[in-house]
Each structure stands twice: as structure tokens, then as C-alpha cells.
């Protein structure tokens, strides 16, 4: 992609009514724009980040044999009345009345229809265990949307559900998905803790939250020598050597058990031919919120520093005097083409802007690898290379070697 | 993927209350399940088909330099009141009231917020023309949802918008996207016509519909020696040599012009430094509905016959006596692995089912290339190959050649 043909809308000033760094940087670096309270437009770079996160999640979920499906967002209220969650969720649950005055909900989670689906399609323990997941836009009527996409009214989630003939099978899959989640968040270079948690309106006895460290997070955890726990002000006693840290909840897993299968009467035949309630596990990742968490952990005073698998582009080429120097232009275009041929996500800074603006934007948007092409070095057939993380640490690399150099970085 | 680990839920009988073949085959071959009137669950094979269609659309849209973004589905009513479309759309437009009793709509189309976005972000003609598109779940409160996903309440659309400094520029881009649409539908092996159409509530003077031929379509076109036109019963005179055909609308393009930029006051500076209203083009493709149209055109009395770029898998391996014959199992597993290594989307029929059921399902689900592995041929190091289109036309191919044979089929 070329910046001249791209919607790279950066902002110099800190936008009004933004209080946390991730929100500010998402607006300033042109990832999002506010449409209304809790509702955001995703600009091209923002969407590319979402897609990279989805790719990591798909890859890891498929490795643990999860099967992708897609359930409607708009759901009749009947199953939600049966489970009484239409009451329990209260005003956060968005309701719709159709032209015949039938009530529907916009689903924030899918335990009911998933269990109902399994009830209708699976009759025997032989087809279990099974893990079903989807990535979907979800809705929640937040009482006070805030912190940009951290707490918004429309957001993207990965929700997964596992079904089992026994408690033991549920526990085994739960551990497997727990490991998958760790891999997913590690690949995003997040510092996080998995902590035991309350199951809330989802239900079940065993539950874990994945909490990414961030001083702007709304959750708190207590870290002591012996354990890491969720900090709930009114309930907890703790050792005075423990420290409390703010966190952002990025994932949540639940061993729900038989709560929904009992409500919906979802039974399967067990090995002895008896009808038994199916066991349910439920596993969520807040995809859009993850982006806030990643930026909270990966930025400096100049802008975002994207982890390599999340960045909207892998490499940014900044030519000096692109529009006036033919030699610079020729080399830049040639490299741009070669990177594309090698399937490297490449952004060429070919705008008619001052060089100061180009470097300012480069720091703000945070592409991890930066190649500077200027007259001083090209006469020796070399380019200047720097990472966004260490912008003052410039390497001189031969033009013929730079593609392979980048490819090797992504092999590691 | 292995059928034993997959959600391949086929149905033998024609489901109740289904009147058209595409709806019946989508249910029977396990692409969708009905959740409620006009609301469908997408099973894994259905989702794979959606993804293949998206891939073709992304590929062609990017070739004409369209930039992907993502706009919220839930939108404040303010711009829709300004354009008066909140009235014009009537009951089809789904409204939501939040906890503060503010009204929102679930967007079926995005001319208002797109124009508003351009107004805020683009100031000069130098940044135009630009094409922005997104693929998104959309909602419509159909008075009578019917024909499965052909007329549903939640569906997936590609909507694109082009912005221009002049009418001429709009016309040029319109022609370019018109060509792109033709390529997209041709790649899906659809028989279709592009016909001049009425702009309806979208607006503008020049508009074309893309109509796929199908006897179960709800639209009609008149084909004569000299032209193809939309048939609107009350309005039209036509030559008696003309024939009328039923069609499904799969795409719609509009040269809207300045309607929305005037409403929203979206101006840009022209080359002479004057503030001028921006010109808008709008281009939609009904992604989920396309699947109905493809099935309407590609089936026989046994099931679906997927076009090669749309099929949920490229190749199906059916081993005879998989569970009892070690040699069969070994060869099947080896081929399965080799196909995967070559990035061919492969489905291995390893269920513990009667062979009759396996062939019945193979015909129903319509994977285009079928490989049969049995004792009669493997002793000569060969397999039986057939296409779903000509299942009685079996070729004998050497085991070592089959992978390359399939790869070559996809190169063409």
C-alpha cells in the first residue's frame, strides 16, 4: 500500500475527552474515529490490526480442533426468557421489537442457542467432545461507554463453546483451551495473568479471567508470592506483602457444567444408553478490547510500537526526496515491489509531505520495521534500517539483503 | 478436515415449509439451520462458502484500489432523520432505543455516515477519487421473510462507496466497478445480466442491477434482441418477441451524485479553490443471497454442484472400507496429508457410516472433485477420480499424479 492512496488520517493534538493513552493513540494514529458514544468507525489501519488478531485466534483455535460456525446476532427472546437471563442481564441487553411486536435480543453471548443447537443436532456421546467457536460483532448497552473501544457498545468477540458427555471431559478441554489462550496472548506480546474469577451471570463453578497489565485497566489483581487473584474490594483479605495492579480483562473462560443443558433439556445418550445432560464450557476473547490492551503495553511518548504479528504493516519505507530524486524513487519502487512479491505487508511513504511529518507519523502509527532511503547511503547500495522500538539505533544494510533480513525476522 | 470430526449434518427428507430448491439444499446439505423466521445459523460448510465468496470480493475490490473499512451497525438516528430515510425505509429499518431512550438504527446501508465521514476527513479534490468498502452483517425487518437466506432479516453484504470531485470522475469509477462486479460474478460461475434499474430509496439517476437467472427469483427481466431490461408489470410496454425470465438480484450499483453531500453539506475544495459538493457512487453485493443464486444455478436432483472457487472443500476423498482395510486407510491418510501440505482444501470421509450414505452425502454436499480409494484400483497404484458434475464419468489416475492433477485444475 502507498500512503498517498491510503486513508492515513493522523492527528497531532490529544483529542478532547480522552483520558487514557490507548484511546488517544488509536484516534491520533488513525485506527478509529468516534461515531457516537461507545460507537467507533474502524479506519483501514485499525481494520488491519483486527484482521491480524483474528488470524492468530483462528490459527490457535483450529490447532485445538475447534470448529468455526456463525450464529445470528438477532435472536428471539424465548430461550433468554427460559434461562431468565433476559432479566439478569438487565438494561445492558439490547432488545428489538419487530414489526409484529415480537421481542428479540442482540446477543452479547450465546450459551442458550449453542446448547439448543447441540440438543437438536447431537444425540450420542460418540460425537462429543466438540468445540464450536465464532468471531462476531456483539452489542451491549453500556451505562457509561468510556475509554474508547475498551468499553464500547458495539465490539468484536471470539466466543467458543465446548460440549461434553462428562465433567472429566469438560475439565480436560478446559485445560487445553486455557493453554491455547496463553499461546494466543503470548503471540500478541501481552503481559498478562490468568486469575480465578467469579462466574457472574454466565454461570458455573470454575472460571478464569485473563488480565493484561495496564495502569488504565478497570480491574485489579493481587499479586503475592504464592498466588495471583482478582481483587474485589469488599470481599478480600490479603497478605501485606502483596501488590495490587490494574488490569484489562481480555479473556474469560468458564466451566459452566449443566446449567444450560438443564434449562434447555439438552441430553445425549451416554455409553450405557442413558439420556444425560450435556456439560458446557464457554470461552471468550474480547478482540477489539485486546487492541487497547496491546497499545497500553506497547507505546512510547511518540506513538504506538506494534508487536510484529499485530502491526497493520510489517515494513514502512520512508524515501527522502521521493518526489524530486529519480534515483530514490526508482529504488523505493523496486523495493516496494520486491516486498510485495515476497508477501511482506509493506507501506510506502510516498505522500507529498514534509519529511518531518513523515517521521512524526511513522512514530505515531508504529510499523515495527522502518527502511529509510536517502542519497547518503544509496550511493553505497545500502539503506538505513531501524526498528520502531529503537528508532535511534540505525543499521546500514545492503539493498540486496534487506528483503531476506526482514523475512528472517518473521521466521523467528 | 475429517468428516468424523466435522459438523456435517445432512438431512434426507425435504424439510417442511421450504418451497425453493436452494433453500431445501442449503438445509439438507448442512449449510444452514433455521433459528427463527428469517434468521439462520451458519454451519461450518456454510461459513466456508461465505468465506470463499468474501475472498473473491476482497481480491477484486482491492484490484480496483478500493480500501476496506468498518462502520458501526448501530448508528444514532440523527443523520437518518436529516436524510429523511428514517421515514422512507419505514418498518424495514430496525430501530433500537438505548437505556437513555435515545433512538438508534441497525444500518441496512451507509450513504449517510460514509458521506459524513468524508466530510470530516477529506478537504481537497487532491484526495479524490476514493473507493471505500466493507463487508458487514446487516439487518432488515422483512414483512415476510422467505426462501431461506434469499430474503432474511440478518444477512451479509458488501457495500462500497466512491467519492468524487466531479460527475465525470464518478462515471469513470462507476464503469470500473461495473466491470469488477462482472468479474466477481463470473468467477462464481453465475449466469447473470446487468440491467438498468430504478434507484428507489437510495437515490440518483443512473443505476444498474445485477440479476442472476433463476426460476425461483422474485424479480423479472425482459430479454429482447436489442436489450435486457427490468420488468415492472404496471409500467412497461415490450416487443412480443421478448421473453421474460425470473431472476435474483445479487448486486446493485448507483450513481447517486450530490443527494447526500447536499443533505450533509459535504464539500471539498476544487482545483480553483472553491467549495463544491462531493459526488457519491454506491455499490452493493448481497453475499449471503449470492449463495442461494449459485445453488439455484448449480445443482442436480442429487444435490449441490459447487463451482470450484466457491466449494467448501476442493477435494473429497472417499475410501471404501476405511475402518477395516489397513492398506486403504494408509493410502487415504497419506493422500490427505499430501493434499494439506499442498494447501488444497481437503475433506476425508472417515465416518463409520455405510458406503451408500457416504456417496449420498457426497452428492448432496457437492464438493467438485471426488477421489475414491478402493481395493480394485490401489493394487495398480491408482485411484478413481470423478467430478461432482459428471459422477458417472470415472477416470483412473495414478496415486502419484493425483495431487498435481488437482493443482493443475485450479491453475486454469
mmCIF file of N, CA, C and O in Angstrom, chain A residues 278-358:
data_model
loop_
_atom_site.group_PDB
_atom_site.id
_atom_site.type_symbol
_atom_site.label_atom_id
_atom_site.label_comp_id
_atom_site.label_asym_id
_atom_site.label_seq_id
_atom_site.Cartn_x
_atom_site.Cartn_y
_atom_site.Cartn_z
ATOM 1 N N UNK A 278 -25.891 -32.675 28.937
ATOM 2 C CA UNK A 278 -24.579 -32.392 28.361
ATOM 3 C C UNK A 278 -23.862 -31.329 29.222
ATOM 4 O O UNK A 278 -24.505 -30.493 29.858
ATOM 5 N N UNK A 279 -22.532 -31.420 29.281
ATOM 6 C CA UNK A 279 -21.727 -30.444 30.037
ATOM 7 C C UNK A 279 -21.206 -29.371 29.090
ATOM 8 O O UNK A 279 -20.766 -29.675 27.982
ATOM 9 N N UNK A 280 -21.202 -28.130 29.568
ATOM 10 C CA UNK A 280 -20.829 -26.993 28.714
ATOM 11 C C UNK A 280 -19.646 -26.221 29.290
ATOM 12 O O UNK A 280 -19.583 -25.949 30.486
ATOM 13 N N UNK A 281 -18.705 -25.891 28.411
ATOM 14 C CA UNK A 281 -17.654 -24.930 28.743
ATOM 15 C C UNK A 281 -17.796 -23.735 27.823
ATOM 16 O O UNK A 281 -18.286 -23.867 26.707
ATOM 17 N N UNK A 282 -17.380 -22.566 28.286
ATOM 18 C CA UNK A 282 -17.575 -21.345 27.497
ATOM 19 C C UNK A 282 -16.323 -20.478 27.607
ATOM 20 O O UNK A 282 -15.743 -20.359 28.691
ATOM 21 N N UNK A 283 -15.904 -19.894 26.485
ATOM 22 C CA UNK A 283 -14.586 -19.256 26.415
ATOM 23 C C UNK A 283 -14.646 -18.007 25.538
ATOM 24 O O UNK A 283 -14.938 -18.110 24.343
ATOM 25 N N UNK A 284 -14.381 -16.843 26.112
ATOM 26 C CA UNK A 284 -14.490 -15.603 25.336
ATOM 27 C C UNK A 284 -13.181 -14.826 25.256
ATOM 28 O O UNK A 284 -12.374 -14.846 26.185
ATOM 29 N N UNK A 285 -12.993 -14.153 24.124
ATOM 30 C CA UNK A 285 -11.884 -13.198 23.987
ATOM 31 C C UNK A 285 -12.460 -11.914 23.396
ATOM 32 O O UNK A 285 -13.155 -11.951 22.380
ATOM 33 N N UNK A 286 -12.170 -10.796 24.046
ATOM 34 C CA UNK A 286 -12.626 -9.501 23.536
ATOM 35 C C UNK A 286 -11.631 -8.974 22.519
ATOM 36 O O UNK A 286 -10.595 -8.433 22.882
ATOM 37 N N UNK A 287 -11.954 -9.153 21.239
ATOM 38 C CA UNK A 287 -10.971 -8.851 20.186
ATOM 39 C C UNK A 287 -10.675 -7.361 20.093
ATOM 40 O O UNK A 287 -9.518 -6.943 20.096
ATOM 41 N N UNK A 288 -11.715 -6.538 20.026
ATOM 42 C CA UNK A 288 -11.444 -5.107 19.898
ATOM 43 C C UNK A 288 -10.765 -4.573 21.166
ATOM 44 O O UNK A 288 -9.830 -3.783 21.093
ATOM 45 N N UNK A 289 -11.202 -5.053 22.319
ATOM 46 C CA UNK A 289 -10.592 -4.599 23.567
ATOM 47 C C UNK A 289 -9.112 -4.978 23.665
ATOM 48 O O UNK A 289 -8.312 -4.252 24.264
ATOM 49 N N UNK A 290 -8.765 -6.132 23.077
ATOM 50 C CA UNK A 290 -7.362 -6.558 23.047
ATOM 51 C C UNK A 290 -6.466 -5.472 22.463
ATOM 52 O O UNK A 290 -5.323 -5.307 22.878
ATOM 53 N N UNK A 291 -7.000 -4.766 21.469
ATOM 54 C CA UNK A 291 -6.197 -3.732 20.802
ATOM 55 C C UNK A 291 -5.832 -2.631 21.800
ATOM 56 O O UNK A 291 -4.690 -2.173 21.835
ATOM 57 N N UNK A 292 -6.801 -2.236 22.637
ATOM 58 C CA UNK A 292 -6.484 -1.270 23.701
ATOM 59 C C UNK A 292 -5.374 -1.806 24.589
ATOM 60 O O UNK A 292 -4.417 -1.097 24.909
ATOM 61 N N UNK A 293 -5.518 -3.070 25.004
ATOM 62 C CA UNK A 293 -4.545 -3.659 25.933
ATOM 63 C C UNK A 293 -3.155 -3.695 25.312
ATOM 64 O O UNK A 293 -2.158 -3.368 25.968
ATOM 65 N N UNK A 294 -3.086 -4.058 24.039
ATOM 66 C CA UNK A 294 -1.780 -4.134 23.367
ATOM 67 C C UNK A 294 -1.141 -2.744 23.315
ATOM 68 O O UNK A 294 0.039 -2.573 23.615
ATOM 69 N N UNK A 295 -1.931 -1.734 22.966
ATOM 70 C CA UNK A 295 -1.374 -0.372 22.879
ATOM 71 C C UNK A 295 -0.967 0.135 24.260
ATOM 72 O O UNK A 295 0.079 0.766 24.413
ATOM 73 N N UNK A 296 -1.784 -0.168 25.279
ATOM 74 C CA UNK A 296 -1.415 0.237 26.645
ATOM 75 C C UNK A 296 -0.020 -0.288 27.003
ATOM 76 O O UNK A 296 0.753 0.387 27.664
ATOM 77 N N UNK A 297 0.279 -1.494 26.554
ATOM 78 C CA UNK A 297 1.570 -2.104 26.906
ATOM 79 C C UNK A 297 2.679 -1.793 25.903
ATOM 80 O O UNK A 297 3.854 -1.986 26.214
ATOM 81 N N UNK A 298 2.315 -1.361 24.702
ATOM 82 C CA UNK A 298 3.330 -1.169 23.656
ATOM 83 C C UNK A 298 3.248 0.222 23.032
ATOM 84 O O UNK A 298 2.679 0.388 21.950
ATOM 85 N N UNK A 299 3.802 1.193 23.730
ATOM 86 C CA UNK A 299 3.856 2.552 23.180
ATOM 87 C C UNK A 299 4.998 3.304 23.858
ATOM 88 O O UNK A 299 5.532 2.853 24.875
ATOM 89 N N UNK A 300 5.378 4.432 23.281
ATOM 90 C CA UNK A 300 6.265 5.364 23.987
ATOM 91 C C UNK A 300 5.678 6.758 23.816
ATOM 92 O O UNK A 300 4.529 6.893 23.386
ATOM 93 N N UNK A 301 6.448 7.789 24.129
ATOM 94 C CA UNK A 301 5.845 9.133 24.068
ATOM 95 C C UNK A 301 5.647 9.640 22.636
ATOM 96 O O UNK A 301 5.060 10.686 22.415
ATOM 97 N N UNK A 302 6.121 8.868 21.652
ATOM 98 C CA UNK A 302 5.929 9.287 20.251
ATOM 99 C C UNK A 302 4.757 8.574 19.570
ATOM 100 O O UNK A 302 4.275 9.024 18.539
ATOM 101 N N UNK A 303 4.360 7.423 20.124
ATOM 102 C CA UNK A 303 3.255 6.706 19.480
ATOM 103 C C UNK A 303 3.233 5.228 19.815
ATOM 104 O O UNK A 303 3.823 4.789 20.807
ATOM 105 N N UNK A 304 2.563 4.483 18.944
ATOM 106 C CA UNK A 304 2.395 3.040 19.151
ATOM 107 C C UNK A 304 3.662 2.304 18.707
ATOM 108 O O UNK A 304 4.337 2.733 17.772
ATOM 109 N N UNK A 305 3.976 1.202 19.389
ATOM 110 C CA UNK A 305 5.064 0.308 18.947
ATOM 111 C C UNK A 305 4.435 -1.071 18.768
ATOM 112 O O UNK A 305 4.358 -1.866 19.705
ATOM 113 N N UNK A 306 3.932 -1.367 17.580
ATOM 114 C CA UNK A 306 3.174 -2.609 17.381
ATOM 115 C C UNK A 306 4.051 -3.852 17.511
ATOM 116 O O UNK A 306 5.129 -3.911 16.925
ATOM 117 N N UNK A 307 3.555 -4.883 18.219
ATOM 118 C CA UNK A 307 4.197 -6.198 18.161
ATOM 119 C C UNK A 307 4.149 -6.714 16.715
ATOM 120 O O UNK A 307 3.228 -6.372 15.964
ATOM 121 N N UNK A 308 5.114 -7.531 16.350
ATOM 122 C CA UNK A 308 5.290 -7.821 14.922
ATOM 123 C C UNK A 308 4.121 -8.551 14.265
ATOM 124 O O UNK A 308 3.863 -8.361 13.091
ATOM 125 N N UNK A 309 3.381 -9.379 15.028
ATOM 126 C CA UNK A 309 2.271 -10.105 14.393
ATOM 127 C C UNK A 309 0.959 -9.314 14.392
ATOM 128 O O UNK A 309 -0.047 -9.768 13.860
ATOM 129 N N UNK A 310 0.959 -8.146 15.016
ATOM 130 C CA UNK A 310 -0.262 -7.350 15.147
ATOM 131 C C UNK A 310 -0.236 -6.126 14.233
ATOM 132 O O UNK A 310 -1.271 -5.645 13.789
ATOM 133 N N UNK A 311 0.954 -5.641 13.940
ATOM 134 C CA UNK A 311 1.120 -4.387 13.187
ATOM 135 C C UNK A 311 0.316 -4.384 11.887
ATOM 136 O O UNK A 311 0.246 -5.398 11.198
ATOM 137 N N UNK A 312 -0.289 -3.235 11.542
ATOM 138 C CA UNK A 312 -1.069 -3.148 10.297
ATOM 139 C C UNK A 312 -0.211 -3.407 9.054
ATOM 140 O O UNK A 312 -0.707 -3.922 8.068
ATOM 141 N N UNK A 313 1.057 -3.016 9.112
ATOM 142 C CA UNK A 313 2.016 -3.375 8.068
ATOM 143 C C UNK A 313 3.272 -3.890 8.752
ATOM 144 O O UNK A 313 3.542 -3.547 9.900
ATOM 145 N N UNK A 314 4.043 -4.686 8.037
ATOM 146 C CA UNK A 314 5.270 -5.209 8.631
ATOM 147 C C UNK A 314 6.429 -4.241 8.437
ATOM 148 O O UNK A 314 7.286 -4.103 9.299
ATOM 149 N N UNK A 315 6.435 -3.580 7.282
ATOM 150 C CA UNK A 315 7.563 -2.704 6.947
ATOM 151 C C UNK A 315 7.042 -1.380 6.398
ATOM 152 O O UNK A 315 6.077 -1.346 5.636
ATOM 153 N N UNK A 316 7.714 -0.290 6.807
ATOM 154 C CA UNK A 316 7.428 1.037 6.256
ATOM 155 C C UNK A 316 8.681 1.534 5.540
ATOM 156 O O UNK A 316 9.767 1.531 6.126
ATOM 157 N N UNK A 317 8.529 1.931 4.287
ATOM 158 C CA UNK A 317 9.653 2.532 3.553
ATOM 159 C C UNK A 317 9.470 4.048 3.548
ATOM 160 O O UNK A 317 8.431 4.547 3.100
ATOM 161 N N UNK A 318 10.469 4.762 4.058
ATOM 162 C CA UNK A 318 10.432 6.235 4.001
ATOM 163 C C UNK A 318 11.551 6.719 3.075
ATOM 164 O O UNK A 318 12.719 6.711 3.450
ATOM 165 N N UNK A 319 11.204 7.119 1.867
ATOM 166 C CA UNK A 319 12.227 7.673 0.974
ATOM 167 C C UNK A 319 12.385 9.172 1.269
ATOM 168 O O UNK A 319 11.395 9.867 1.504
ATOM 169 N N UNK A 320 13.627 9.653 1.267
ATOM 170 C CA UNK A 320 13.865 11.091 1.448
ATOM 171 C C UNK A 320 13.955 11.717 0.055
ATOM 172 O O UNK A 320 14.714 11.243 -0.788
ATOM 173 N N UNK A 321 13.183 12.767 -0.181
ATOM 174 C CA UNK A 321 13.124 13.414 -1.501
ATOM 175 C C UNK A 321 12.558 12.497 -2.597
ATOM 176 O O UNK A 321 13.044 12.492 -3.724
ATOM 177 N N UNK A 322 11.532 11.760 -2.234
ATOM 178 C CA UNK A 322 10.895 10.819 -3.155
ATOM 179 C C UNK A 322 10.448 11.503 -4.446
ATOM 180 O O UNK A 322 10.662 10.988 -5.543
ATOM 181 N N UNK A 323 9.830 12.682 -4.298
ATOM 182 C CA UNK A 323 9.198 13.301 -5.473
ATOM 183 C C UNK A 323 10.194 14.075 -6.338
ATOM 184 O O UNK A 323 9.881 14.426 -7.466
ATOM 185 N N UNK A 324 11.392 14.345 -5.814
ATOM 186 C CA UNK A 324 12.335 15.132 -6.624
ATOM 187 C C UNK A 324 13.538 14.333 -7.131
ATOM 188 O O UNK A 324 14.148 14.678 -8.128
ATOM 189 N N UNK A 325 13.855 13.232 -6.441
ATOM 190 C CA UNK A 325 15.053 12.484 -6.829
ATOM 191 C C UNK A 325 14.680 11.162 -7.508
ATOM 192 O O UNK A 325 14.118 10.264 -6.891
ATOM 193 N N UNK A 326 14.984 11.069 -8.789
ATOM 194 C CA UNK A 326 14.607 9.883 -9.564
ATOM 195 C C UNK A 326 15.227 8.595 -9.034
ATOM 196 O O UNK A 326 14.583 7.554 -9.007
ATOM 197 N N UNK A 327 16.478 8.688 -8.634
ATOM 198 C CA UNK A 327 17.197 7.509 -8.148
ATOM 199 C C UNK A 327 16.521 6.955 -6.885
ATOM 200 O O UNK A 327 16.311 5.750 -6.750
ATOM 201 N N UNK A 328 16.175 7.871 -5.964
ATOM 202 C CA UNK A 328 15.476 7.493 -4.721
ATOM 203 C C UNK A 328 14.143 6.827 -5.062
ATOM 204 O O UNK A 328 13.788 5.781 -4.528
ATOM 205 N N UNK A 329 13.422 7.441 -5.976
ATOM 206 C CA UNK A 329 12.110 6.939 -6.363
ATOM 207 C C UNK A 329 12.229 5.535 -6.961
ATOM 208 O O UNK A 329 11.481 4.619 -6.594
ATOM 209 N N UNK A 330 13.180 5.394 -7.852
ATOM 210 C CA UNK A 330 13.389 4.124 -8.547
ATOM 211 C C UNK A 330 13.689 2.991 -7.555
ATOM 212 O O UNK A 330 13.071 1.919 -7.591
ATOM 213 N N UNK A 331 14.609 3.258 -6.631
ATOM 214 C CA UNK A 331 14.984 2.231 -5.640
ATOM 215 C C UNK A 331 13.811 1.918 -4.704
ATOM 216 O O UNK A 331 13.532 0.760 -4.400
ATOM 217 N N UNK A 332 13.115 2.968 -4.280
ATOM 218 C CA UNK A 332 11.968 2.766 -3.377
ATOM 219 C C UNK A 332 10.900 1.904 -4.045
ATOM 220 O O UNK A 332 10.369 0.964 -3.446
ATOM 221 N N UNK A 333 10.598 2.230 -5.296
ATOM 222 C CA UNK A 333 9.558 1.489 -6.022
ATOM 223 C C UNK A 333 9.974 0.034 -6.228
ATOM 224 O O UNK A 333 9.153 -0.885 -6.129
ATOM 225 N N UNK A 334 11.254 -0.155 -6.500
ATOM 226 C CA UNK A 334 11.759 -1.506 -6.741
ATOM 227 C C UNK A 334 11.652 -2.352 -5.462
ATOM 228 O O UNK A 334 11.165 -3.486 -5.485
ATOM 229 N N UNK A 335 12.089 -1.755 -4.349
ATOM 230 C CA UNK A 335 11.998 -2.463 -3.063
ATOM 231 C C UNK A 335 10.542 -2.757 -2.703
ATOM 232 O O UNK A 335 10.198 -3.847 -2.248
ATOM 233 N N UNK A 336 9.689 -1.757 -2.909
ATOM 234 C CA UNK A 336 8.257 -1.893 -2.623
ATOM 235 C C UNK A 336 7.683 -3.102 -3.367
ATOM 236 O O UNK A 336 6.988 -3.948 -2.790
ATOM 237 N N UNK A 337 8.047 -3.213 -4.637
ATOM 238 C CA UNK A 337 7.571 -4.311 -5.471
ATOM 239 C C UNK A 337 8.107 -5.657 -4.963
ATOM 240 O O UNK A 337 7.370 -6.643 -4.870
ATOM 241 N N UNK A 338 9.395 -5.665 -4.620
ATOM 242 C CA UNK A 338 10.011 -6.914 -4.149
ATOM 243 C C UNK A 338 9.388 -7.383 -2.833
ATOM 244 O O UNK A 338 9.150 -8.571 -2.643
ATOM 245 N N UNK A 339 9.140 -6.437 -1.923
ATOM 246 C CA UNK A 339 8.495 -6.811 -0.657
ATOM 247 C C UNK A 339 7.119 -7.429 -0.936
ATOM 248 O O UNK A 339 6.758 -8.448 -0.359
ATOM 249 N N UNK A 340 6.370 -6.803 -1.825
ATOM 250 C CA UNK A 340 5.040 -7.326 -2.159
ATOM 251 C C UNK A 340 5.123 -8.732 -2.747
ATOM 252 O O UNK A 340 4.341 -9.611 -2.385
ATOM 253 N N UNK A 341 6.101 -8.925 -3.621
ATOM 254 C CA UNK A 341 6.272 -10.256 -4.224
ATOM 255 C C UNK A 341 6.596 -11.312 -3.172
ATOM 256 O O UNK A 341 6.291 -12.483 -3.336
ATOM 257 N N UNK A 342 7.220 -10.877 -2.083
ATOM 258 C CA UNK A 342 7.560 -11.809 -1.006
ATOM 259 C C UNK A 342 6.489 -11.871 0.088
ATOM 260 O O UNK A 342 6.752 -12.360 1.192
ATOM 261 N N UNK A 343 5.303 -11.337 -0.242
ATOM 262 C CA UNK A 343 4.176 -11.359 0.701
ATOM 263 C C UNK A 343 4.464 -10.680 2.031
ATOM 264 O O UNK A 343 3.943 -11.078 3.067
ATOM 265 N N UNK A 344 5.323 -9.666 1.999
ATOM 266 C CA UNK A 344 5.545 -8.843 3.189
ATOM 267 C C UNK A 344 4.568 -7.671 3.105
ATOM 268 O O UNK A 344 4.458 -7.027 2.058
ATOM 269 N N UNK A 345 3.847 -7.419 4.194
ATOM 270 C CA UNK A 345 2.895 -6.312 4.217
ATOM 271 C C UNK A 345 3.682 -5.010 4.290
ATOM 272 O O UNK A 345 4.284 -4.690 5.312
ATOM 273 N N UNK A 346 3.654 -4.261 3.198
ATOM 274 C CA UNK A 346 4.558 -3.120 3.052
ATOM 275 C C UNK A 346 3.779 -1.824 2.836
ATOM 276 O O UNK A 346 2.793 -1.795 2.109
ATOM 277 N N UNK A 347 4.230 -0.760 3.496
ATOM 278 C CA UNK A 347 3.638 0.567 3.305
ATOM 279 C C UNK A 347 4.732 1.498 2.789
ATOM 280 O O UNK A 347 5.797 1.614 3.400
ATOM 281 N N UNK A 348 4.467 2.133 1.646
ATOM 282 C CA UNK A 348 5.442 3.059 1.059
ATOM 283 C C UNK A 348 4.988 4.491 1.333
ATOM 284 O O UNK A 348 3.889 4.884 0.947
ATOM 285 N N UNK A 349 5.845 5.259 2.002
ATOM 286 C CA UNK A 349 5.507 6.651 2.346
ATOM 287 C C UNK A 349 5.812 7.541 1.140
ATOM 288 O O UNK A 349 6.922 8.066 0.987
ATOM 289 N N UNK A 350 4.819 7.685 0.246
ATOM 290 C CA UNK A 350 5.040 8.454 -0.984
ATOM 291 C C UNK A 350 4.198 9.731 -1.022
ATOM 292 O O UNK A 350 3.949 10.296 -2.090
ATOM 293 N N UNK A 351 3.734 10.168 0.163
ATOM 294 C CA UNK A 351 2.923 11.390 0.181
ATOM 295 C C UNK A 351 3.792 12.609 -0.102
ATOM 296 O O UNK A 351 4.995 12.603 0.146
ATOM 297 N N UNK A 352 3.147 13.629 -0.558
ATOM 298 C CA UNK A 352 3.818 14.891 -0.817
ATOM 299 C C UNK A 352 3.815 15.725 0.467
ATOM 300 O O UNK A 352 3.178 16.761 0.545
ATOM 301 N N UNK A 353 4.499 15.226 1.491
ATOM 302 C CA UNK A 353 4.500 15.895 2.798
ATOM 303 C C UNK A 353 5.936 16.227 3.185
ATOM 304 O O UNK A 353 6.880 15.658 2.648
ATOM 305 N N UNK A 354 6.081 17.112 4.165
ATOM 306 C CA UNK A 354 7.414 17.411 4.696
ATOM 307 C C UNK A 354 7.979 16.149 5.350
ATOM 308 O O UNK A 354 7.236 15.340 5.904
ATOM 309 N N UNK A 355 9.304 16.017 5.314
ATOM 310 C CA UNK A 355 9.928 14.814 5.864
ATOM 311 C C UNK A 355 9.684 14.710 7.375
ATOM 312 O O UNK A 355 9.515 13.616 7.922
ATOM 313 N N UNK A 356 9.585 15.869 8.031
ATOM 314 C CA UNK A 356 9.301 15.885 9.473
ATOM 315 C C UNK A 356 7.958 15.231 9.770
ATOM 316 O O UNK A 356 7.827 14.422 10.693
ATOM 317 N N UNK A 357 6.960 15.558 8.966
ATOM 318 C CA UNK A 357 5.622 14.974 9.114
ATOM 319 C C UNK A 357 5.684 13.461 8.919
ATOM 320 O O UNK A 357 5.042 12.694 9.634
ATOM 321 N N UNK A 358 6.474 13.032 7.937
ATOM 322 C CA UNK A 358 6.561 11.604 7.638
ATOM 323 C C UNK A 358 7.151 10.820 8.812
ATOM 324 O O UNK A 358 6.656 9.752 9.163
#
